[in-house]
Amino acid sequence: MDFLNSFFSGLGITEFVRPSIGITDVLDILIVAYIIYKVIFWIKETRAWVLFKGILVIFAFAAVAALLKLHTIIFVLSNTINMGIIALLIVFQPEMRKALEQLGKGKIFSYFTRGEDAGDEKAAARTVNEIVKAADKMGAAKTGALILMEQEVPLGDLERTGIPIDAIVSSQLLINIFEHNTPLHDGAVIIRRNRVAAATCFLPLTDSNEVSMELGTRHRAAIGASEVSDAHVIVVSEETGKISVARGGVLYRDLTPEQLKNMISEQDHQSAKKKLAIWKGRQDK
């Protein structure tokens, strides 16, 4: 208690009062501890972990300074900590944005964010078949392609970076869009409600350090788009002709047309996931 009084007095808190703990206080502490645990577990997978360890070092240094009564250092650190909230918002802005995006993609909000009906099952099945047929033919011809199938999370921000199309999905249209030396071949195609919404859309690149160096910009853009949305992102490699699907920040590589169909159709989503090897960029071919 003497140490705590010394520490908090160094931070400008004149008196540390011994608390009385009840059942609600224990519940409160457990909830906060669980939230802190989940936050730490999440940031360990991001670049924020290194920054977080740096903050822990600063707090440890502040505790030592308070114990040794190093008044100048305590003064500097106390004024720094007072601005800590603003500093955290600035430093962790990309990570906080990603966390809020992940929270917004949760199923708990799906009831409130559900839009108009995406079409009957027949139209959806036709769209899947046309995409699979186009991907197969472009893979055989080694024509690079990048296709996003919008799900629950709207892709309006990405769509605005491209050129509006608003056409029925067909394999001929997709192949023609990604044909070499055509005005629309560079960028991604966004499919919404069984229609081609836009082409030449720009996608955010993933900043993950676990992505293999053998993957190019097209695959990195696919992973990046899948990290900020729940879209199915189909990629056809221009170098190898292999078909891949990015979903939830994970890249499923070297798919057959049948596997691709299972991945992007809702009816066999879980069984297809179990049969496919998960590639995060660290495994070899």
Short mmCIF file of C-alpha atoms in Angstrom, two decimals:
data_model
loop_
_atom_site.label_atom_id
_atom_site.label_comp_id
_atom_site.label_asym_id
_atom_site.label_seq_id
_atom_site.Cartn_x
_atom_site.Cartn_y
_atom_site.Cartn_z
CA MET A 1 0.00 0.00 0.00
CA ASP A 2 2.90 2.35 0.70
CA PHE A 3 4.27 1.63 -2.77
CA LEU A 4 0.88 2.31 -4.37
CA ASN A 5 0.50 5.56 -2.43
CA SER A 6 3.97 6.62 -3.57
CA PHE A 7 3.24 5.67 -7.18
CA PHE A 8 -0.12 7.45 -7.44
CA SER A 9 1.14 10.51 -5.59
CA GLY A 10 3.90 10.73 -8.18
CA LEU A 11 1.23 10.80 -10.86
CA GLY A 12 -0.64 13.61 -9.12
CA ILE A 13 -3.08 11.46 -7.12
CA THR A 14 -2.66 12.58 -3.52
CA GLU A 15 -4.22 9.62 -1.77
CA PHE A 16 -4.80 5.99 -2.60
CA VAL A 17 -7.86 4.68 -0.75
CA ARG A 18 -8.11 1.02 0.16
CA PRO A 19 -11.22 -0.20 -1.67
CA SER A 20 -14.00 -2.33 -0.22
CA ILE A 21 -14.68 -5.25 -2.56
CA GLY A 22 -18.11 -6.83 -3.10
CA ILE A 23 -19.60 -9.35 -5.49
CA THR A 24 -20.38 -6.72 -8.13
CA ASP A 25 -16.79 -5.46 -7.91
CA VAL A 26 -15.45 -8.97 -8.52
CA LEU A 27 -17.79 -9.35 -11.51
CA ASP A 28 -16.68 -5.95 -12.79
CA ILE A 29 -13.01 -6.92 -12.47
CA LEU A 30 -13.58 -10.25 -14.25
CA ILE A 31 -15.33 -8.55 -17.16
CA VAL A 32 -12.58 -5.95 -17.53
CA ALA A 33 -9.91 -8.66 -17.24
CA TYR A 34 -11.59 -10.67 -19.98
CA ILE A 35 -11.79 -7.62 -22.25
CA ILE A 36 -8.12 -6.83 -21.63
CA TYR A 37 -7.24 -10.46 -22.37
CA LYS A 38 -9.13 -10.39 -25.68
CA VAL A 39 -7.51 -7.08 -26.64
CA ILE A 40 -4.03 -8.42 -25.90
CA PHE A 41 -4.80 -11.65 -27.76
CA TRP A 42 -5.93 -9.63 -30.77
CA ILE A 43 -3.06 -7.15 -30.91
CA LYS A 44 -0.49 -9.96 -30.63
CA GLU A 45 -1.40 -10.79 -34.24
CA THR A 46 -0.80 -7.22 -35.42
CA ARG A 47 2.00 -4.68 -35.56
CA ALA A 48 0.43 -3.01 -32.52
CA TRP A 49 2.00 -5.68 -30.29
CA VAL A 50 5.43 -4.06 -30.57
CA LEU A 51 3.94 -0.66 -29.74
CA PHE A 52 2.02 -2.16 -26.83
CA LYS A 53 5.21 -3.61 -25.36
CA GLY A 54 6.78 -0.17 -25.65
CA ILE A 55 3.91 1.31 -23.63
CA LEU A 56 4.38 -1.36 -20.95
CA VAL A 57 8.05 -0.40 -20.72
CA ILE A 58 7.06 3.25 -20.17
CA PHE A 59 4.67 2.30 -17.35
CA ALA A 60 7.31 0.08 -15.75
CA PHE A 61 9.78 2.95 -15.95
CA ALA A 62 7.18 5.23 -14.33
CA ALA A 63 6.72 2.75 -11.47
CA VAL A 64 10.47 2.61 -10.84
CA ALA A 65 10.70 6.40 -10.96
CA ALA A 66 7.87 6.72 -8.43
CA LEU A 67 9.52 4.16 -6.15
CA LEU A 68 12.86 5.97 -6.25
CA LYS A 69 11.19 9.39 -6.10
CA LEU A 70 12.82 10.72 -9.26
CA HIS A 71 10.71 13.87 -9.37
CA THR A 72 11.86 15.23 -12.75
CA ILE A 73 11.20 11.96 -14.53
CA ILE A 74 7.86 11.61 -12.74
CA PHE A 75 6.89 15.12 -13.87
CA VAL A 76 7.74 14.35 -17.51
CA LEU A 77 6.00 10.98 -17.48
CA SER A 78 2.87 12.28 -15.70
CA ASN A 79 2.40 14.98 -18.33
CA THR A 80 3.06 12.44 -21.07
CA ILE A 81 0.50 10.02 -19.64
CA ASN A 82 -2.09 12.79 -19.50
CA MET A 83 -1.88 12.97 -23.30
CA GLY A 84 -1.79 9.20 -23.59
CA ILE A 85 -5.38 8.74 -24.74
CA ILE A 86 -4.94 11.05 -27.71
CA ALA A 87 -1.59 9.45 -28.52
CA LEU A 88 -3.14 5.96 -28.44
CA LEU A 89 -5.90 7.03 -30.82
CA ILE A 90 -3.30 8.32 -33.27
CA VAL A 91 -0.79 5.48 -32.96
CA PHE A 92 -3.32 2.64 -33.01
CA GLN A 93 -5.68 4.19 -35.55
CA PRO A 94 -5.23 1.48 -38.26
CA GLU A 95 -5.61 -1.35 -35.74
CA MET A 96 -8.66 0.25 -34.09
CA ARG A 97 -10.29 0.73 -37.46
CA LYS A 98 -9.68 -2.92 -38.34
CA ALA A 99 -11.11 -4.01 -34.98
CA LEU A 100 -14.27 -1.95 -35.51
CA GLU A 101 -14.62 -3.39 -39.01
CA GLN A 102 -14.34 -6.91 -37.62
CA LEU A 103 -16.93 -6.04 -34.97
CA GLY A 104 -19.26 -4.64 -37.58
CA LYS A 105 -18.99 -7.84 -39.60
CA GLY A 106 -20.30 -9.86 -36.65
CA LYS A 107 -23.43 -11.93 -37.10
CA ILE A 108 -25.14 -10.05 -34.28
CA PHE A 109 -25.67 -7.11 -36.64
CA SER A 110 -26.62 -9.16 -39.69
CA TYR A 111 -30.34 -8.84 -38.93
CA PHE A 112 -30.17 -5.04 -38.88
CA THR A 113 -27.82 -4.66 -41.88
CA ARG A 114 -29.54 -7.12 -44.16
CA GLY A 115 -30.43 -5.42 -47.41
CA GLU A 116 -32.88 -6.32 -50.11
CA ASP A 117 -33.15 -9.90 -51.32
CA ALA A 118 -30.20 -10.80 -53.50
CA GLY A 119 -32.28 -12.79 -55.92
CA ASP A 120 -33.71 -16.27 -56.06
CA GLU A 121 -31.59 -19.40 -55.81
CA LYS A 122 -31.71 -19.98 -59.54
CA ALA A 123 -30.15 -16.58 -60.31
CA ALA A 124 -27.50 -17.08 -57.60
CA ALA A 125 -26.61 -20.52 -58.94
CA ARG A 126 -26.33 -19.11 -62.45
CA THR A 127 -24.01 -16.35 -61.21
CA VAL A 128 -21.75 -18.88 -59.48
CA ASN A 129 -21.63 -21.07 -62.59
CA GLU A 130 -20.73 -18.12 -64.81
CA ILE A 131 -17.95 -17.02 -62.46
CA VAL A 132 -16.53 -20.53 -62.25
CA LYS A 133 -16.66 -20.92 -66.04
CA ALA A 134 -14.93 -17.56 -66.55
CA ALA A 135 -12.23 -18.32 -63.96
CA ASP A 136 -11.54 -21.71 -65.53
CA LYS A 137 -11.17 -20.28 -69.02
CA MET A 138 -9.04 -17.33 -67.85
CA GLY A 139 -6.83 -19.71 -65.87
CA ALA A 140 -6.27 -21.87 -68.95
CA ALA A 141 -5.34 -18.76 -70.95
CA LYS A 142 -3.30 -17.30 -68.03
CA THR A 143 -5.37 -14.15 -67.96
CA GLY A 144 -5.13 -12.35 -64.62
CA ALA A 145 -8.42 -11.59 -62.88
CA LEU A 146 -9.72 -10.25 -59.58
CA ILE A 147 -13.42 -10.65 -58.72
CA LEU A 148 -15.24 -9.67 -55.51
CA MET A 149 -18.60 -11.19 -54.62
CA GLU A 150 -20.28 -8.89 -52.11
CA GLN A 151 -21.90 -10.55 -49.08
CA GLU A 152 -23.26 -8.80 -45.98
CA VAL A 153 -20.65 -6.02 -45.78
CA PRO A 154 -21.30 -3.34 -48.46
CA LEU A 155 -18.46 -2.62 -50.86
CA GLY A 156 -19.59 0.86 -51.80
CA ASP A 157 -16.25 2.48 -50.87
CA LEU A 158 -14.39 0.12 -53.19
CA GLU A 159 -17.01 0.39 -55.90
CA ARG A 160 -16.64 4.16 -56.08
CA THR A 161 -13.00 3.77 -57.10
CA GLY A 162 -14.00 1.97 -60.31
CA ILE A 163 -16.24 2.39 -63.34
CA PRO A 164 -19.97 1.51 -63.03
CA ILE A 165 -21.12 -1.40 -65.18
CA ASP A 166 -24.50 -2.72 -63.87
CA ALA A 167 -24.78 -5.76 -66.11
CA ILE A 168 -25.89 -9.37 -65.75
CA VAL A 169 -23.03 -11.68 -64.80
CA SER A 170 -21.81 -13.80 -67.68
CA SER A 171 -18.56 -15.63 -68.35
CA GLN A 172 -18.16 -13.80 -71.67
CA LEU A 173 -18.46 -10.41 -69.99
CA LEU A 174 -15.94 -11.27 -67.27
CA ILE A 175 -13.45 -12.69 -69.76
CA ASN A 176 -13.80 -9.61 -71.96
CA ILE A 177 -13.27 -7.26 -69.00
CA PHE A 178 -9.99 -8.91 -67.98
CA GLU A 179 -8.69 -9.40 -71.51
CA HIS A 180 -5.20 -7.95 -71.99
CA ASN A 181 -4.92 -4.39 -73.30
CA THR A 182 -8.59 -3.56 -72.74
CA PRO A 183 -9.60 -0.37 -70.88
CA LEU A 184 -11.23 -2.27 -67.97
CA HIS A 185 -8.76 -5.11 -67.40
CA ASP A 186 -6.70 -3.37 -64.70
CA GLY A 187 -8.31 -3.59 -61.26
CA ALA A 188 -11.08 -5.63 -59.66
CA VAL A 189 -14.66 -6.42 -60.60
CA ILE A 190 -17.35 -6.17 -57.92
CA ILE A 191 -20.43 -8.39 -58.17
CA ARG A 192 -23.53 -7.42 -56.18
CA ARG A 193 -26.92 -9.14 -56.25
CA ASN A 194 -26.03 -11.29 -59.25
CA ARG A 195 -24.93 -8.28 -61.33
CA VAL A 196 -21.56 -6.82 -62.25
CA ALA A 197 -21.66 -3.54 -60.33
CA ALA A 198 -18.29 -2.01 -61.29
CA ALA A 199 -14.91 -2.75 -62.83
CA THR A 200 -11.34 -1.38 -62.46
CA CYS A 201 -11.86 -1.01 -58.70
CA PHE A 202 -8.84 -0.40 -56.48
CA LEU A 203 -8.44 -2.64 -53.43
CA PRO A 204 -6.42 -2.14 -50.22
CA LEU A 205 -3.25 -4.22 -49.99
CA THR A 206 -2.76 -6.42 -46.96
CA ASP A 207 -0.05 -5.35 -44.50
CA SER A 208 0.41 -8.86 -43.10
CA ASN A 209 4.01 -9.99 -42.77
CA GLU A 210 2.96 -13.63 -43.14
CA VAL A 211 2.12 -13.36 -46.84
CA SER A 212 4.57 -15.28 -49.02
CA MET A 213 6.97 -13.25 -51.14
CA GLU A 214 5.96 -15.31 -54.16
CA LEU A 215 2.54 -13.65 -54.17
CA GLY A 216 2.12 -10.55 -56.28
CA THR A 217 0.06 -7.40 -55.95
CA ARG A 218 -3.13 -9.04 -57.21
CA HIS A 219 -3.09 -11.68 -54.47
CA ARG A 220 -2.12 -9.15 -51.79
CA ALA A 221 -5.02 -6.95 -52.85
CA ALA A 222 -7.35 -9.95 -52.64
CA ILE A 223 -6.23 -10.73 -49.09
CA GLY A 224 -6.49 -7.06 -48.13
CA ALA A 225 -10.06 -6.81 -49.45
CA SER A 226 -11.06 -9.98 -47.59
CA GLU A 227 -9.64 -8.54 -44.35
CA VAL A 228 -11.96 -5.53 -44.40
CA SER A 229 -15.08 -7.32 -45.70
CA ASP A 230 -16.77 -10.71 -45.85
CA ALA A 231 -16.63 -10.84 -49.64
CA HIS A 232 -15.52 -13.89 -51.61
CA VAL A 233 -12.48 -12.65 -53.57
CA ILE A 234 -11.57 -14.80 -56.59
CA VAL A 235 -8.07 -14.44 -58.02
CA VAL A 236 -6.68 -15.87 -61.25
CA SER A 237 -2.90 -15.72 -61.49
CA GLU A 238 -1.51 -14.19 -64.65
CA GLU A 239 1.79 -16.05 -64.23
CA THR A 240 0.56 -19.57 -63.41
CA GLY A 241 -3.12 -19.52 -64.29
CA LYS A 242 -4.00 -20.96 -60.87
CA ILE A 243 -7.26 -20.02 -59.20
CA SER A 244 -7.39 -18.82 -55.58
CA VAL A 245 -10.04 -17.51 -53.20
CA ALA A 246 -9.42 -15.05 -50.35
CA ARG A 247 -11.85 -14.95 -47.47
CA GLY A 248 -11.48 -13.59 -43.97
CA GLY A 249 -7.83 -12.70 -44.56
CA VAL A 250 -7.00 -16.30 -45.57
CA LEU A 251 -5.94 -17.28 -49.10
CA TYR A 252 -7.04 -20.68 -50.44
CA ARG A 253 -4.75 -21.46 -53.35
CA ASP A 254 -4.61 -23.71 -56.42
CA LEU A 255 -8.33 -24.56 -56.57
CA THR A 256 -10.08 -26.71 -59.12
CA PRO A 257 -13.30 -25.38 -60.72
CA GLU A 258 -15.33 -27.71 -58.50
CA GLN A 259 -13.56 -26.50 -55.35
CA LEU A 260 -14.06 -22.90 -56.44
CA LYS A 261 -17.77 -23.54 -56.91
CA ASN A 262 -18.02 -25.03 -53.43
CA MET A 263 -16.12 -22.13 -51.90
CA ILE A 264 -18.29 -19.35 -53.34
CA SER A 265 -21.66 -21.11 -53.06
CA GLU A 266 -23.32 -21.02 -49.65
CA GLN A 267 -24.72 -24.54 -49.84
CA ASP A 268 -21.37 -26.32 -49.41
CA HIS A 269 -19.40 -23.64 -47.59
CA GLN A 270 -18.44 -25.61 -44.46
CA SER A 271 -17.62 -28.90 -46.19
CA ALA A 272 -15.43 -27.15 -48.74
CA LYS A 273 -13.53 -25.37 -45.99
CA LYS A 274 -12.71 -28.67 -44.30
CA LYS A 275 -11.41 -30.25 -47.50
CA LEU A 276 -9.12 -27.37 -48.49
CA ALA A 277 -5.66 -26.65 -47.12
CA ILE A 278 -5.40 -23.20 -45.57
CA TRP A 279 -2.61 -21.13 -47.05
CA LYS A 280 -1.48 -18.06 -45.18
CA GLY A 281 1.61 -17.51 -47.28
CA ARG A 282 4.02 -19.35 -44.99
CA GLN A 283 3.54 -22.81 -46.54
CA ASP A 284 5.37 -23.93 -49.65
CA LYS A 285 3.69 -25.10 -52.80
#
